[in-house]
Each structure stands twice: as C-alpha cells, then as structure tokens.
Amino acid sequence: DTKQLAIIFKGGTQYLYEGIVPYTFQRFKVANSQGKEFNSSIKNKFKFTKVADGLDLSQIYETIKLLKENQSK
C-alpha cells in the first residue's frame, strides 16, 4: 500500500512524492533530523512533482509554535 507525501521545504517550495510506503513515511515522521532522513530514504528514490513555489510559511510556523507550546503544558 503506497501513498503520496507532500513536503514543503523551508524556502516555500512544495513537492508531492509518489509511492511512499508506510515504513518510509513513519521513519521520516519520527526522525530526529527530517532533512537527513529525506536525503537517505526519499530523495532520488521516488517520483515527485513540484506543486508550488514561494509559499508563505508564516501560518505554518505559527501553528507549529502553538503545538509545541501546548505539548509543554
């Protein structure tokens, strides 16, 4: 069973990766460094499509900040 994985990079570019197996997704999700895990497990190993460029990430960063604050309570 494979799925798609959408990744938005720090620069605001979004890619959609095809054929991601659950094991690969789980490793990426829980990795201490998602960048290192991406490079070793996903990059150059799956078909991808560039979806968007120059996305405004400010709302995403704000949501992450709020989630982290709620976790520490």
JSON list of N, CA, C and O in Angstrom, two decimals, residues 38-72:
[
{"chain": "A", "resi": 38, "resn": "PHE", "atom": "N", "xyz": [15.13, 12.47, 4.84]},
{"chain": "A", "resi": 38, "resn": "PHE", "atom": "CA", "xyz": [14.70, 12.73, 3.47]},
{"chain": "A", "resi": 38, "resn": "PHE", "atom": "C", "xyz": [15.81, 12.39, 2.48]},
{"chain": "A", "resi": 38, "resn": "PHE", "atom": "O", "xyz": [15.57, 11.70, 1.49]},
{"chain": "A", "resi": 39, "resn": "ASN", "atom": "N", "xyz": [17.01, 12.87, 2.77]},
{"chain": "A", "resi": 39, "resn": "ASN", "atom": "CA", "xyz": [18.13, 12.63, 1.87]},
{"chain": "A", "resi": 39, "resn": "ASN", "atom": "C", "xyz": [18.47, 11.14, 1.72]},
{"chain": "A", "resi": 39, "resn": "ASN", "atom": "O", "xyz": [18.82, 10.69, 0.64]},
{"chain": "A", "resi": 40, "resn": "SER", "atom": "N", "xyz": [18.34, 10.38, 2.80]},
{"chain": "A", "resi": 40, "resn": "SER", "atom": "CA", "xyz": [18.73, 8.97, 2.73]},
{"chain": "A", "resi": 40, "resn": "SER", "atom": "C", "xyz": [17.59, 8.05, 2.27]},
{"chain": "A", "resi": 40, "resn": "SER", "atom": "O", "xyz": [17.86, 7.01, 1.68]},
{"chain": "A", "resi": 41, "resn": "SER", "atom": "N", "xyz": [16.34, 8.42, 2.50]},
{"chain": "A", "resi": 41, "resn": "SER", "atom": "CA", "xyz": [15.24, 7.49, 2.23]},
{"chain": "A", "resi": 41, "resn": "SER", "atom": "C", "xyz": [14.28, 7.90, 1.11]},
{"chain": "A", "resi": 41, "resn": "SER", "atom": "O", "xyz": [13.55, 7.05, 0.60]},
{"chain": "A", "resi": 42, "resn": "ILE", "atom": "N", "xyz": [14.26, 9.19, 0.76]},
{"chain": "A", "resi": 42, "resn": "ILE", "atom": "CA", "xyz": [13.24, 9.66, -0.18]},
{"chain": "A", "resi": 42, "resn": "ILE", "atom": "C", "xyz": [13.85, 10.31, -1.42]},
{"chain": "A", "resi": 42, "resn": "ILE", "atom": "O", "xyz": [13.48, 9.95, -2.55]},
{"chain": "A", "resi": 43, "resn": "LYS", "atom": "N", "xyz": [14.79, 11.21, -1.21]},
{"chain": "A", "resi": 43, "resn": "LYS", "atom": "CA", "xyz": [15.38, 11.96, -2.32]},
{"chain": "A", "resi": 43, "resn": "LYS", "atom": "C", "xyz": [15.98, 11.00, -3.36]},
{"chain": "A", "resi": 43, "resn": "LYS", "atom": "O", "xyz": [16.70, 10.07, -3.01]},
{"chain": "A", "resi": 44, "resn": "ASN", "atom": "N", "xyz": [15.67, 11.24, -4.61]},
{"chain": "A", "resi": 44, "resn": "ASN", "atom": "CA", "xyz": [16.16, 10.45, -5.75]},
{"chain": "A", "resi": 44, "resn": "ASN", "atom": "C", "xyz": [15.68, 9.00, -5.75]},
{"chain": "A", "resi": 44, "resn": "ASN", "atom": "O", "xyz": [16.20, 8.19, -6.50]},
{"chain": "A", "resi": 45, "resn": "LYS", "atom": "N", "xyz": [14.70, 8.67, -4.89]},
{"chain": "A", "resi": 45, "resn": "LYS", "atom": "CA", "xyz": [14.21, 7.29, -4.84]},
{"chain": "A", "resi": 45, "resn": "LYS", "atom": "C", "xyz": [12.73, 7.18, -5.22]},
{"chain": "A", "resi": 45, "resn": "LYS", "atom": "O", "xyz": [12.23, 6.08, -5.44]},
{"chain": "A", "resi": 46, "resn": "PHE", "atom": "N", "xyz": [12.03, 8.31, -5.26]},
{"chain": "A", "resi": 46, "resn": "PHE", "atom": "CA", "xyz": [10.61, 8.31, -5.57]},
{"chain": "A", "resi": 46, "resn": "PHE", "atom": "C", "xyz": [10.32, 9.37, -6.62]},
{"chain": "A", "resi": 46, "resn": "PHE", "atom": "O", "xyz": [10.97, 10.41, -6.66]},
{"chain": "A", "resi": 47, "resn": "LYS", "atom": "N", "xyz": [9.30, 9.11, -7.43]},
{"chain": "A", "resi": 47, "resn": "LYS", "atom": "CA", "xyz": [8.86, 10.12, -8.40]},
{"chain": "A", "resi": 47, "resn": "LYS", "atom": "C", "xyz": [8.26, 11.28, -7.62]},
{"chain": "A", "resi": 47, "resn": "LYS", "atom": "O", "xyz": [7.63, 11.09, -6.58]},
{"chain": "A", "resi": 48, "resn": "PHE", "atom": "N", "xyz": [8.46, 12.48, -8.16]},
{"chain": "A", "resi": 48, "resn": "PHE", "atom": "CA", "xyz": [7.92, 13.65, -7.49]},
{"chain": "A", "resi": 48, "resn": "PHE", "atom": "C", "xyz": [7.46, 14.68, -8.51]},
{"chain": "A", "resi": 48, "resn": "PHE", "atom": "O", "xyz": [7.86, 14.67, -9.66]},
{"chain": "A", "resi": 49, "resn": "THR", "atom": "N", "xyz": [6.59, 15.57, -8.03]},
{"chain": "A", "resi": 49, "resn": "THR", "atom": "CA", "xyz": [6.09, 16.68, -8.82]},
{"chain": "A", "resi": 49, "resn": "THR", "atom": "C", "xyz": [6.23, 17.94, -7.99]},
{"chain": "A", "resi": 49, "resn": "THR", "atom": "O", "xyz": [5.87, 17.95, -6.81]},
{"chain": "A", "resi": 50, "resn": "LYS", "atom": "N", "xyz": [6.75, 18.99, -8.60]},
{"chain": "A", "resi": 50, "resn": "LYS", "atom": "CA", "xyz": [6.80, 20.29, -7.93]},
{"chain": "A", "resi": 50, "resn": "LYS", "atom": "C", "xyz": [5.39, 20.88, -7.99]},
{"chain": "A", "resi": 50, "resn": "LYS", "atom": "O", "xyz": [4.83, 21.05, -9.07]},
{"chain": "A", "resi": 51, "resn": "VAL", "atom": "N", "xyz": [4.83, 21.17, -6.82]},
{"chain": "A", "resi": 51, "resn": "VAL", "atom": "CA", "xyz": [3.45, 21.61, -6.73]},
{"chain": "A", "resi": 51, "resn": "VAL", "atom": "C", "xyz": [3.33, 23.13, -6.64]},
{"chain": "A", "resi": 51, "resn": "VAL", "atom": "O", "xyz": [2.48, 23.74, -7.27]},
{"chain": "A", "resi": 52, "resn": "ALA", "atom": "N", "xyz": [4.19, 23.73, -5.85]},
{"chain": "A", "resi": 52, "resn": "ALA", "atom": "CA", "xyz": [4.10, 25.18, -5.62]},
{"chain": "A", "resi": 52, "resn": "ALA", "atom": "C", "xyz": [5.48, 25.74, -5.29]},
{"chain": "A", "resi": 52, "resn": "ALA", "atom": "O", "xyz": [6.37, 25.01, -4.85]},
{"chain": "A", "resi": 53, "resn": "ASP", "atom": "N", "xyz": [5.62, 27.02, -5.50]},
{"chain": "A", "resi": 53, "resn": "ASP", "atom": "CA", "xyz": [6.88, 27.70, -5.23]},
{"chain": "A", "resi": 53, "resn": "ASP", "atom": "C", "xyz": [6.58, 29.00, -4.51]},
{"chain": "A", "resi": 53, "resn": "ASP", "atom": "O", "xyz": [5.60, 29.67, -4.81]},
{"chain": "A", "resi": 54, "resn": "GLY", "atom": "N", "xyz": [7.41, 29.36, -3.54]},
{"chain": "A", "resi": 54, "resn": "GLY", "atom": "CA", "xyz": [7.27, 30.63, -2.84]},
{"chain": "A", "resi": 54, "resn": "GLY", "atom": "C", "xyz": [6.07, 30.72, -1.92]},
{"chain": "A", "resi": 54, "resn": "GLY", "atom": "O", "xyz": [5.48, 31.78, -1.77]},
{"chain": "A", "resi": 55, "resn": "LEU", "atom": "N", "xyz": [5.69, 29.60, -1.30]},
{"chain": "A", "resi": 55, "resn": "LEU", "atom": "CA", "xyz": [4.57, 29.61, -0.36]},
{"chain": "A", "resi": 55, "resn": "LEU", "atom": "C", "xyz": [4.90, 30.45, 0.87]},
{"chain": "A", "resi": 55, "resn": "LEU", "atom": "O", "xyz": [6.05, 30.48, 1.32]},
{"chain": "A", "resi": 56, "resn": "ASP", "atom": "N", "xyz": [3.90, 31.12, 1.41]},
{"chain": "A", "resi": 56, "resn": "ASP", "atom": "CA", "xyz": [4.06, 31.88, 2.65]},
{"chain": "A", "resi": 56, "resn": "ASP", "atom": "C", "xyz": [3.95, 30.90, 3.81]},
{"chain": "A", "resi": 56, "resn": "ASP", "atom": "O", "xyz": [2.88, 30.33, 4.04]},
{"chain": "A", "resi": 57, "resn": "LEU", "atom": "N", "xyz": [5.03, 30.69, 4.51]},
{"chain": "A", "resi": 57, "resn": "LEU", "atom": "CA", "xyz": [5.07, 29.70, 5.58]},
{"chain": "A", "resi": 57, "resn": "LEU", "atom": "C", "xyz": [4.76, 30.26, 6.96]},
{"chain": "A", "resi": 57, "resn": "LEU", "atom": "O", "xyz": [4.78, 29.53, 7.95]},
{"chain": "A", "resi": 58, "resn": "SER", "atom": "N", "xyz": [4.46, 31.53, 7.05]},
{"chain": "A", "resi": 58, "resn": "SER", "atom": "CA", "xyz": [4.27, 32.16, 8.37]},
{"chain": "A", "resi": 58, "resn": "SER", "atom": "C", "xyz": [3.14, 31.51, 9.16]},
{"chain": "A", "resi": 58, "resn": "SER", "atom": "O", "xyz": [3.27, 31.31, 10.36]},
{"chain": "A", "resi": 59, "resn": "GLN", "atom": "N", "xyz": [2.05, 31.13, 8.51]},
{"chain": "A", "resi": 59, "resn": "GLN", "atom": "CA", "xyz": [0.95, 30.49, 9.23]},
{"chain": "A", "resi": 59, "resn": "GLN", "atom": "C", "xyz": [1.35, 29.09, 9.71]},
{"chain": "A", "resi": 59, "resn": "GLN", "atom": "O", "xyz": [0.98, 28.67, 10.80]},
{"chain": "A", "resi": 60, "resn": "ILE", "atom": "N", "xyz": [2.10, 28.39, 8.90]},
{"chain": "A", "resi": 60, "resn": "ILE", "atom": "CA", "xyz": [2.57, 27.06, 9.30]},
{"chain": "A", "resi": 60, "resn": "ILE", "atom": "C", "xyz": [3.50, 27.17, 10.51]},
{"chain": "A", "resi": 60, "resn": "ILE", "atom": "O", "xyz": [3.37, 26.42, 11.47]},
{"chain": "A", "resi": 61, "resn": "TYR", "atom": "N", "xyz": [4.42, 28.13, 10.48]},
{"chain": "A", "resi": 61, "resn": "TYR", "atom": "CA", "xyz": [5.33, 28.32, 11.61]},
{"chain": "A", "resi": 61, "resn": "TYR", "atom": "C", "xyz": [4.58, 28.69, 12.88]},
{"chain": "A", "resi": 61, "resn": "TYR", "atom": "O", "xyz": [4.91, 28.23, 13.97]},
{"chain": "A", "resi": 62, "resn": "GLU", "atom": "N", "xyz": [3.54, 29.50, 12.74]},
{"chain": "A", "resi": 62, "resn": "GLU", "atom": "CA", "xyz": [2.73, 29.89, 13.91]},
{"chain": "A", "resi": 62, "resn": "GLU", "atom": "C", "xyz": [2.01, 28.67, 14.49]},
{"chain": "A", "resi": 62, "resn": "GLU", "atom": "O", "xyz": [1.95, 28.49, 15.71]},
{"chain": "A", "resi": 63, "resn": "THR", "atom": "N", "xyz": [1.47, 27.83, 13.63]},
{"chain": "A", "resi": 63, "resn": "THR", "atom": "CA", "xyz": [0.79, 26.62, 14.09]},
{"chain": "A", "resi": 63, "resn": "THR", "atom": "C", "xyz": [1.75, 25.69, 14.80]},
{"chain": "A", "resi": 63, "resn": "THR", "atom": "O", "xyz": [1.43, 25.13, 15.86]},
{"chain": "A", "resi": 64, "resn": "ILE", "atom": "N", "xyz": [2.94, 25.52, 14.26]},
{"chain": "A", "resi": 64, "resn": "ILE", "atom": "CA", "xyz": [3.96, 24.68, 14.91]},
{"chain": "A", "resi": 64, "resn": "ILE", "atom": "C", "xyz": [4.31, 25.23, 16.29]},
{"chain": "A", "resi": 64, "resn": "ILE", "atom": "O", "xyz": [4.41, 24.48, 17.27]},
{"chain": "A", "resi": 65, "resn": "LYS", "atom": "N", "xyz": [4.47, 26.53, 16.38]},
{"chain": "A", "resi": 65, "resn": "LYS", "atom": "CA", "xyz": [4.79, 27.17, 17.66]},
{"chain": "A", "resi": 65, "resn": "LYS", "atom": "C", "xyz": [3.70, 26.89, 18.68]},
{"chain": "A", "resi": 65, "resn": "LYS", "atom": "O", "xyz": [3.98, 26.53, 19.83]},
{"chain": "A", "resi": 66, "resn": "LEU", "atom": "N", "xyz": [2.43, 27.03, 18.29]},
{"chain": "A", "resi": 66, "resn": "LEU", "atom": "CA", "xyz": [1.32, 26.78, 19.20]},
{"chain": "A", "resi": 66, "resn": "LEU", "atom": "C", "xyz": [1.26, 25.31, 19.63]},
{"chain": "A", "resi": 66, "resn": "LEU", "atom": "O", "xyz": [1.00, 25.01, 20.80]},
{"chain": "A", "resi": 67, "resn": "LEU", "atom": "N", "xyz": [1.50, 24.41, 18.71]},
{"chain": "A", "resi": 67, "resn": "LEU", "atom": "CA", "xyz": [1.50, 22.98, 19.04]},
{"chain": "A", "resi": 67, "resn": "LEU", "atom": "C", "xyz": [2.60, 22.65, 20.05]},
{"chain": "A", "resi": 67, "resn": "LEU", "atom": "O", "xyz": [2.38, 21.89, 21.00]},
{"chain": "A", "resi": 68, "resn": "LYS", "atom": "N", "xyz": [3.78, 23.23, 19.86]},
{"chain": "A", "resi": 68, "resn": "LYS", "atom": "CA", "xyz": [4.88, 22.99, 20.79]},
{"chain": "A", "resi": 68, "resn": "LYS", "atom": "C", "xyz": [4.56, 23.55, 22.17]},
{"chain": "A", "resi": 68, "resn": "LYS", "atom": "O", "xyz": [4.88, 22.94, 23.18]},
{"chain": "A", "resi": 69, "resn": "GLU", "atom": "N", "xyz": [3.95, 24.73, 22.21]},
{"chain": "A", "resi": 69, "resn": "GLU", "atom": "CA", "xyz": [3.57, 25.32, 23.50]},
{"chain": "A", "resi": 69, "resn": "GLU", "atom": "C", "xyz": [2.55, 24.43, 24.22]},
{"chain": "A", "resi": 69, "resn": "GLU", "atom": "O", "xyz": [2.64, 24.25, 25.43]},
{"chain": "A", "resi": 70, "resn": "ASN", "atom": "N", "xyz": [1.59, 23.89, 23.47]},
{"chain": "A", "resi": 70, "resn": "ASN", "atom": "CA", "xyz": [0.57, 23.02, 24.08]},
{"chain": "A", "resi": 70, "resn": "ASN", "atom": "C", "xyz": [1.16, 21.70, 24.56]},
{"chain": "A", "resi": 70, "resn": "ASN", "atom": "O", "xyz": [0.69, 21.13, 25.54]},
{"chain": "A", "resi": 71, "resn": "GLN", "atom": "N", "xyz": [2.19, 21.21, 23.88]},
{"chain": "A", "resi": 71, "resn": "GLN", "atom": "CA", "xyz": [2.84, 19.96, 24.29]},
{"chain": "A", "resi": 71, "resn": "GLN", "atom": "C", "xyz": [3.55, 20.11, 25.62]},
{"chain": "A", "resi": 71, "resn": "GLN", "atom": "O", "xyz": [3.60, 19.20, 26.42]},
{"chain": "A", "resi": 72, "resn": "SER", "atom": "N", "xyz": [4.11, 21.29, 25.85]},
{"chain": "A", "resi": 72, "resn": "SER", "atom": "CA", "xyz": [4.89, 21.50, 27.08]},
{"chain": "A", "resi": 72, "resn": "SER", "atom": "C", "xyz": [4.01, 21.77, 28.29]},
{"chain": "A", "resi": 72, "resn": "SER", "atom": "O", "xyz": [4.51, 21.86, 29.39]}
]
